[in-house]
């Protein structure tokens, strides 16, 4: 809370995200919360995306408190391009945290929290009405800490270079000023030059996540061609009006219109100064020539290669719960009960036939693209996403190998 006041930023917690009155997403999340169940990760991440896209968050910034709670949430947030500039982890021995929690008291009239040792109210009237909040017993606190330690080891690798651990076992003001000092620092880019990165690969190869990781670490502008077209329609711009009929008829948008939108984005000041990572375009040789003719040549090109069997496994086993909105994967994240499994739905685009169709379309043009981008680097995308990222990062930092004639 103190950080928000000093940095003039918006505090985003699970509680205040679901309390928003004019959000249909928040209304759905409240139903889970009132039933003493966790808000599904997919719904929570969509709430975050909705909130950080609003004008006050764009202008003043935001602070996520207690989110992400799991590695899955961290990956989902990164995939949407939501990237913090600083990540702070407050660390303290479990014995200290349990002791602190046991001393908490709450005023049922005001909701104000007090502590028997650190913040006891001087007024006898308030003292007499304080109650012990639920869920703070030693056993319950130990259980929550165990879950936290189990999850945090999967979250920390998602934020290399921007993460700072601060000891919370010291006076509050000392903790605050250390956190404030770190939050006010500016990170220098780790890139040795201004990167212009192109990621190529079939559907399901992980391009979107890798683009988000690159944008986060190197401060690049994340340019997703399909998203640009959707934003143009949503903004009701002149070019958006040209795109909308194609969306309505589910037809491909002409290359000339795509290039107009893409060219404008890549020519903006932030793209020129910071560099960019592009994915979703070009899909064929003609589009590659058009991109080149506009002067937007990538300095690094990566092809993420994933076998057909792995792509089919990744995409065709995806399911969604129509009741909660939670997303599952029958192999990597199966539903917890038979009842939930029985009501799961598959998106039409995730059928085996549709996936094979998209794969065939990609590989029909991939050899031409590989020939056009002769210095492209091929990477095995059938690995842990952070391992894939390390290979991409190595390809950006190290000089391109010279091809033997």
Coordinates of C-alpha atoms in Angstrom, one line a residue:
X1 CA 0.0 0.0 0.0
X2 CA 2.8 2.4 0.9
X3 CA 4.6 1.7 -2.4
X4 CA 1.4 2.5 -4.3
X5 CA 1.1 5.9 -2.6
X6 CA 4.7 6.8 -3.2
X7 CA 4.8 5.6 -6.8
X8 CA 1.2 6.8 -7.5
X9 CA 0.4 3.4 -8.9
X10 CA -2.7 1.1 -8.8
X11 CA -2.7 -1.8 -6.4
X12 CA -4.1 -5.0 -7.9
X13 CA -5.0 -7.9 -5.6
X14 CA -7.4 -10.8 -6.0
X15 CA -9.8 -9.1 -3.6
X16 CA -10.0 -5.7 -5.4
X17 CA -10.0 -7.3 -8.9
X18 CA -13.1 -9.3 -8.2
X19 CA -14.8 -6.4 -6.3
X20 CA -15.1 -4.3 -9.5
X21 CA -18.7 -3.4 -10.0
X22 CA -18.9 -2.9 -13.8
X23 CA -17.0 -6.0 -14.9
X24 CA -18.8 -9.1 -16.0
X25 CA -15.5 -11.0 -15.5
X26 CA -15.4 -9.8 -11.9
X27 CA -19.0 -10.9 -11.3
X28 CA -18.1 -14.4 -12.4
X29 CA -15.0 -14.5 -10.2
X30 CA -17.1 -13.3 -7.1
X31 CA -19.3 -16.4 -7.4
X32 CA -16.2 -18.6 -7.0
X33 CA -15.0 -16.5 -4.1
X34 CA -18.3 -16.5 -2.3
X35 CA -18.4 -20.3 -2.5
X36 CA -15.0 -20.5 -0.8
X37 CA -13.3 -21.7 -3.9
X38 CA -10.3 -20.3 -5.7
X39 CA -10.9 -18.1 -8.7
X40 CA -9.8 -20.1 -11.8
X41 CA -6.4 -19.1 -13.1
X42 CA -7.7 -18.4 -16.6
X43 CA -10.4 -16.1 -15.2
X44 CA -8.0 -14.3 -12.8
X45 CA -5.5 -13.7 -15.6
X46 CA -8.3 -12.2 -17.9
X47 CA -9.3 -10.0 -15.0
X48 CA -5.7 -8.7 -14.7
X49 CA -5.5 -8.2 -18.5
X50 CA -8.8 -6.2 -18.4
X51 CA -7.6 -4.0 -15.5
X52 CA -4.1 -3.2 -16.7
X53 CA -5.5 -2.2 -20.1
X54 CA -7.5 0.6 -18.5
X55 CA -6.3 4.2 -18.8
X56 CA -5.3 4.8 -15.2
X57 CA -3.1 1.7 -15.2
X58 CA -1.5 2.6 -18.5
X59 CA -0.8 6.2 -17.3
X60 CA 0.2 5.5 -13.6
X61 CA 1.3 1.9 -13.7
X62 CA 0.3 -0.9 -11.4
X63 CA 1.5 -3.2 -8.6
X64 CA 0.4 -6.9 -8.5
X65 CA 0.2 -8.1 -4.9
X66 CA 0.2 -11.8 -4.3
X67 CA -0.1 -12.6 -8.0
X68 CA 1.0 -14.9 -9.7
X69 CA 0.4 -17.7 -7.1
X70 CA 1.6 -20.5 -9.4
X71 CA 4.0 -21.1 -12.3
X72 CA 1.0 -21.7 -14.5
X73 CA -0.4 -18.2 -13.7
X74 CA 3.1 -16.7 -14.4
X75 CA 3.2 -18.3 -17.8
X76 CA -0.3 -17.2 -18.7
X77 CA 0.4 -13.6 -17.6
X78 CA 3.6 -13.6 -19.7
X79 CA 1.8 -15.1 -22.7
X80 CA -0.6 -12.1 -22.7
X81 CA 2.4 -9.7 -22.8
X82 CA 1.8 -8.4 -19.2
X83 CA 5.4 -7.9 -18.0
X84 CA 6.4 -6.1 -14.8
X85 CA 9.6 -4.0 -14.8
X86 CA 10.4 -5.0 -11.2
X87 CA 9.6 -8.1 -9.2
X88 CA 10.1 -8.1 -5.4
X89 CA 10.0 -11.1 -3.2
X90 CA 9.7 -10.5 0.6
X91 CA 11.4 -13.4 2.5
X92 CA 11.3 -14.2 6.1
X93 CA 11.7 -17.4 8.3
X94 CA 8.5 -19.5 8.6
X95 CA 8.7 -19.3 12.4
X96 CA 8.6 -15.4 12.3
X97 CA 5.7 -15.5 9.8
X98 CA 3.7 -17.9 12.0
X99 CA 4.3 -15.8 15.0
X100 CA 3.2 -12.6 13.2
X101 CA 0.1 -14.2 11.9
X102 CA -1.0 -15.5 15.4
X103 CA -0.9 -11.9 16.7
X104 CA -3.3 -10.5 14.1
X105 CA -6.7 -9.0 15.3
X106 CA -9.4 -7.4 13.2
X107 CA -12.0 -4.8 14.0
X108 CA -15.3 -6.2 12.8
X109 CA -16.8 -2.7 12.5
X110 CA -14.1 -1.1 10.4
X111 CA -12.2 -4.0 8.9
X112 CA -9.0 -2.5 10.3
X113 CA -6.2 -5.0 11.1
X114 CA -4.2 -4.7 14.3
X115 CA -1.5 -6.7 16.0
X116 CA -1.0 -7.7 19.6
X117 CA 2.7 -6.8 19.5
X118 CA 3.3 -4.3 16.6
X119 CA 0.1 -2.3 16.2
X120 CA -2.2 -2.5 19.3
X121 CA -4.9 0.3 19.4
X122 CA -4.7 2.7 22.4
X123 CA -8.5 3.0 22.6
X124 CA -10.0 0.6 25.1
X125 CA -13.3 0.6 23.1
X126 CA -11.5 -0.7 20.0
X127 CA -9.4 -3.2 22.0
X128 CA -12.6 -4.8 23.5
X129 CA -14.2 -5.5 20.2
X130 CA -11.2 -6.9 18.3
X131 CA -11.6 -10.5 17.2
X132 CA -9.2 -13.2 15.9
X133 CA -9.6 -13.6 12.1
X134 CA -10.3 -17.0 10.6
X135 CA -7.5 -19.1 9.1
X136 CA -4.5 -17.8 11.1
X137 CA -3.9 -20.8 13.5
X138 CA -0.4 -22.2 13.6
X139 CA -1.5 -25.3 11.6
X140 CA -3.4 -23.3 8.9
X141 CA -0.6 -20.8 8.5
X142 CA 2.0 -23.7 8.2
X143 CA -0.2 -25.3 5.5
X144 CA -0.4 -22.1 3.5
X145 CA 3.4 -21.6 3.8
X146 CA 4.0 -25.1 2.6
X147 CA 1.9 -24.4 -0.5
X148 CA 3.7 -21.1 -1.0
X149 CA 7.2 -22.7 -0.9
X150 CA 6.0 -25.4 -3.3
X151 CA 4.8 -22.8 -5.8
X152 CA 7.4 -20.1 -5.5
X153 CA 10.3 -22.3 -6.9
X154 CA 8.4 -22.5 -10.2
X155 CA 7.6 -18.7 -10.3
X156 CA 11.0 -17.2 -9.7
X157 CA 12.6 -18.5 -12.9
X158 CA 9.9 -16.6 -14.9
X159 CA 11.5 -13.3 -13.9
X160 CA 15.3 -13.4 -14.3
X161 CA 17.2 -10.2 -14.1
X162 CA 14.3 -8.1 -12.7
X163 CA 13.8 -10.0 -9.4
X164 CA 15.1 -8.8 -6.0
X165 CA 14.7 -10.7 -2.7
X166 CA 14.3 -8.5 0.3
X167 CA 14.4 -9.7 3.9
X168 CA 11.1 -9.0 5.6
X169 CA 12.5 -9.9 9.0
X170 CA 13.4 -6.3 9.8
X171 CA 11.6 -3.0 10.7
X172 CA 8.7 -2.2 8.3
X173 CA 10.2 1.1 7.2
X174 CA 13.5 -0.5 6.3
X175 CA 11.7 -3.0 4.1
X176 CA 9.6 -0.3 2.5
X177 CA 12.6 1.9 1.6
X178 CA 14.5 -1.0 0.1
X179 CA 11.5 -1.9 -2.0
X180 CA 10.9 1.7 -3.0
X181 CA 14.6 2.2 -4.0
X182 CA 14.5 -0.9 -6.2
X183 CA 11.1 0.0 -7.8
X184 CA 12.5 3.4 -8.8
X185 CA 15.6 2.0 -10.5
X186 CA 15.7 1.8 -14.3
X187 CA 17.0 -1.4 -15.9
X188 CA 19.4 -1.2 -18.7
X189 CA 18.6 -3.4 -21.7
X190 CA 20.6 -6.7 -21.7
X191 CA 20.7 -6.7 -25.5
X192 CA 24.1 -5.9 -27.1
X193 CA 22.2 -4.0 -29.9
X194 CA 18.6 -3.1 -30.8
X195 CA 17.1 -6.5 -31.6
X196 CA 14.5 -7.0 -34.3
X197 CA 13.4 -10.6 -33.8
X198 CA 11.2 -12.7 -36.0
X199 CA 9.8 -15.9 -34.5
X200 CA 8.5 -18.5 -37.0
X201 CA 6.8 -21.8 -36.3
X202 CA 3.6 -23.8 -36.6
X203 CA 0.6 -23.2 -34.5
X204 CA 1.2 -24.5 -30.9
X205 CA 5.0 -24.2 -31.2
X206 CA 5.1 -21.6 -28.4
X207 CA 5.9 -18.4 -30.4
X208 CA 3.6 -16.2 -28.3
X209 CA 5.2 -17.2 -24.9
X210 CA 8.7 -16.8 -26.2
X211 CA 7.8 -13.4 -27.6
X212 CA 6.5 -12.4 -24.2
X213 CA 9.6 -13.6 -22.5
X214 CA 11.8 -11.7 -24.9
X215 CA 9.7 -8.6 -24.5
X216 CA 10.0 -8.8 -20.7
X217 CA 13.8 -9.4 -20.5
X218 CA 15.0 -7.1 -23.3
X219 CA 12.2 -4.4 -23.2
X220 CA 11.2 -5.2 -26.8
X221 CA 7.9 -4.3 -28.3
X222 CA 5.8 -7.5 -28.6
X223 CA 4.2 -7.4 -32.1
X224 CA 1.6 -10.1 -32.7
X225 CA 0.1 -9.6 -36.1
X226 CA -3.3 -11.1 -35.3
X227 CA -3.6 -9.1 -32.2
X228 CA -2.8 -5.9 -34.1
X229 CA -5.7 -6.5 -36.5
X230 CA -8.1 -7.1 -33.6
X231 CA -7.0 -3.9 -31.8
X232 CA -7.5 -2.0 -35.1
X233 CA -11.1 -3.2 -35.3
X234 CA -11.7 -2.6 -31.5
X235 CA -10.4 1.0 -31.9
X236 CA -12.8 1.6 -34.7
X237 CA -10.1 3.2 -36.8
X238 CA -10.4 3.7 -40.6
X239 CA -8.2 0.6 -41.3
X240 CA -10.2 -1.3 -38.6
X241 CA -13.4 -0.6 -40.6
X242 CA -11.7 -2.2 -43.6
X243 CA -10.7 -5.3 -41.6
X244 CA -14.1 -5.9 -39.8
X245 CA -16.0 -7.3 -42.8
X246 CA -13.3 -10.0 -43.3
X247 CA -13.5 -10.9 -39.5
X248 CA -17.3 -11.1 -39.8
X249 CA -17.1 -13.4 -42.8
X250 CA -14.2 -15.4 -41.3
X251 CA -12.1 -14.6 -44.3
X252 CA -8.3 -13.9 -44.6
X253 CA -7.4 -10.2 -44.4
X254 CA -5.6 -9.1 -47.6
X255 CA -1.9 -8.7 -47.3
X256 CA -2.0 -5.0 -48.3
X257 CA -4.2 -4.2 -45.3
X258 CA -2.1 -6.3 -42.9
X259 CA 1.1 -4.5 -44.1
X260 CA -0.5 -1.1 -43.5
X261 CA -1.3 -2.0 -39.9
X262 CA 2.0 -3.8 -39.3
X263 CA 4.1 -1.1 -41.0
X264 CA 2.6 1.6 -38.8
X265 CA 3.3 -0.4 -35.6
X266 CA 6.9 -1.2 -36.5
X267 CA 7.6 2.4 -37.5
X268 CA 6.4 3.9 -34.1
X269 CA 9.1 5.4 -31.9
X270 CA 9.1 2.7 -29.3
X271 CA 9.6 0.0 -31.9
X272 CA 12.5 1.9 -33.5
X273 CA 14.2 2.7 -30.2
X274 CA 13.6 -0.5 -28.2
X275 CA 13.5 -3.0 -31.0
X276 CA 10.7 -5.5 -31.6
X277 CA 9.8 -9.2 -31.6
X278 CA 7.3 -10.2 -34.4
X279 CA 5.3 -13.4 -34.6
X280 CA 2.3 -14.5 -36.7
X281 CA 3.8 -12.8 -39.8
X282 CA 5.1 -13.5 -42.5
X283 CA 3.3 -16.7 -43.3
X284 CA 4.6 -17.1 -46.8
X285 CA 7.3 -15.8 -49.2
X286 CA 5.2 -13.0 -50.6
X287 CA 4.6 -11.6 -47.2
X288 CA 8.3 -11.9 -46.4
X289 CA 9.1 -9.8 -49.5
X290 CA 6.5 -7.2 -48.6
X291 CA 8.0 -6.9 -45.0
X292 CA 11.5 -6.6 -46.5
X293 CA 10.4 -3.9 -49.1
X294 CA 9.1 -1.7 -46.3
X295 CA 12.5 -1.7 -44.7
X296 CA 11.6 -3.9 -41.6
X297 CA 14.3 -6.5 -41.8
X298 CA 14.7 -8.7 -38.7
X299 CA 18.2 -8.9 -37.3
X300 CA 17.5 -12.4 -35.9
X301 CA 15.1 -15.1 -37.2
X302 CA 14.2 -18.2 -35.3
X303 CA 12.3 -21.3 -36.5
X304 CA 10.7 -23.2 -33.6
X305 CA 10.5 -26.8 -34.8
X306 CA 8.1 -29.1 -33.0
X307 CA 7.0 -32.6 -34.3
X308 CA 3.5 -33.0 -35.5
X309 CA 2.8 -35.6 -32.8
X310 CA 3.8 -33.1 -30.1
X311 CA 1.7 -30.3 -31.6
X312 CA -1.3 -32.6 -31.8
X313 CA -0.8 -33.6 -28.1
X314 CA -0.5 -29.9 -27.1
X315 CA -3.5 -28.6 -28.9
X316 CA -6.1 -31.4 -29.3
X317 CA -6.1 -32.3 -25.6
X318 CA -7.0 -28.7 -24.5
X319 CA -10.4 -28.3 -22.9
X320 CA -12.5 -25.6 -21.2
X321 CA -15.0 -25.8 -18.4
X322 CA -18.1 -23.9 -19.6
X323 CA -19.2 -23.4 -16.0
X324 CA -16.1 -21.8 -14.5
X325 CA -14.1 -20.8 -17.6
X326 CA -11.1 -22.7 -16.3
X327 CA -8.8 -24.2 -19.0
X328 CA -7.5 -27.8 -18.7
X329 CA -5.2 -30.1 -20.6
X330 CA -6.1 -33.8 -20.4
X331 CA -2.4 -34.8 -20.0
X332 CA -0.6 -31.8 -18.4
X333 CA -3.5 -30.4 -16.3
X334 CA -6.3 -32.9 -16.0
X335 CA -9.6 -31.9 -14.3
X336 CA -9.7 -32.7 -10.6
X337 CA -13.1 -34.6 -10.7
X338 CA -15.0 -36.9 -13.0
X339 CA -18.0 -34.4 -12.8
X340 CA -15.8 -31.6 -14.3
X341 CA -14.3 -33.9 -16.9
X342 CA -17.8 -34.9 -18.1
X343 CA -18.7 -31.2 -19.0
X344 CA -15.5 -30.1 -20.6
X345 CA -15.7 -28.7 -24.1
X346 CA -13.1 -28.6 -26.9
X347 CA -12.7 -25.5 -29.1
X348 CA -13.5 -26.3 -32.7
X349 CA -10.0 -25.0 -33.8
X350 CA -8.4 -27.7 -31.5
X351 CA -9.8 -30.7 -33.4
X352 CA -7.2 -33.0 -34.9
X353 CA -8.4 -32.2 -38.5
X354 CA -8.1 -28.4 -37.9
X355 CA -4.6 -28.7 -36.3
X356 CA -3.3 -30.9 -39.2
X357 CA -4.8 -28.4 -41.7
X358 CA -2.8 -25.5 -40.1
X359 CA 0.3 -27.6 -39.9
X360 CA 0.1 -28.5 -43.6
X361 CA -0.4 -24.8 -44.4
X362 CA 2.7 -23.8 -42.4
X363 CA 5.0 -26.5 -43.8
X364 CA 3.8 -25.7 -47.4
X365 CA 5.5 -22.3 -47.1
X366 CA 8.2 -23.0 -44.4
X367 CA 10.9 -24.1 -46.9
X368 CA 10.5 -20.9 -48.9
X369 CA 10.8 -18.8 -45.7
X370 CA 13.9 -20.7 -44.6
X371 CA 15.4 -20.1 -48.0
X372 CA 14.6 -16.4 -47.8
X373 CA 15.9 -16.0 -44.2
X374 CA 19.2 -17.9 -44.9
X375 CA 20.7 -16.9 -41.5
X376 CA 17.7 -18.1 -39.5
X377 CA 18.4 -20.3 -36.5
X378 CA 16.5 -23.5 -36.1
X379 CA 15.6 -24.4 -32.5
X380 CA 14.0 -27.5 -31.0
X381 CA 10.7 -26.1 -29.6
X382 CA 9.7 -29.5 -28.1
X383 CA 11.3 -28.7 -24.7
X384 CA 10.6 -26.8 -21.5
X385 CA 9.7 -23.2 -22.5
X386 CA 12.6 -21.8 -20.4
X387 CA 15.1 -24.1 -22.1
X388 CA 13.8 -22.9 -25.5
X389 CA 14.2 -19.3 -24.3
X390 CA 17.8 -19.9 -23.3
X391 CA 18.6 -21.1 -26.8
X392 CA 16.8 -18.1 -28.4
X393 CA 18.6 -15.7 -26.0
X394 CA 22.0 -17.3 -27.0
X395 CA 21.1 -16.7 -30.6
X396 CA 20.4 -13.0 -29.9
X397 CA 23.5 -12.3 -27.8
X398 CA 26.1 -14.3 -29.9
X399 CA 27.2 -13.2 -33.4
X400 CA 25.5 -15.0 -36.3
X401 CA 27.6 -17.9 -37.5
X402 CA 29.1 -17.4 -41.0
X403 CA 27.7 -19.8 -43.6
X404 CA 30.3 -21.8 -45.5
X405 CA 29.8 -21.1 -49.2

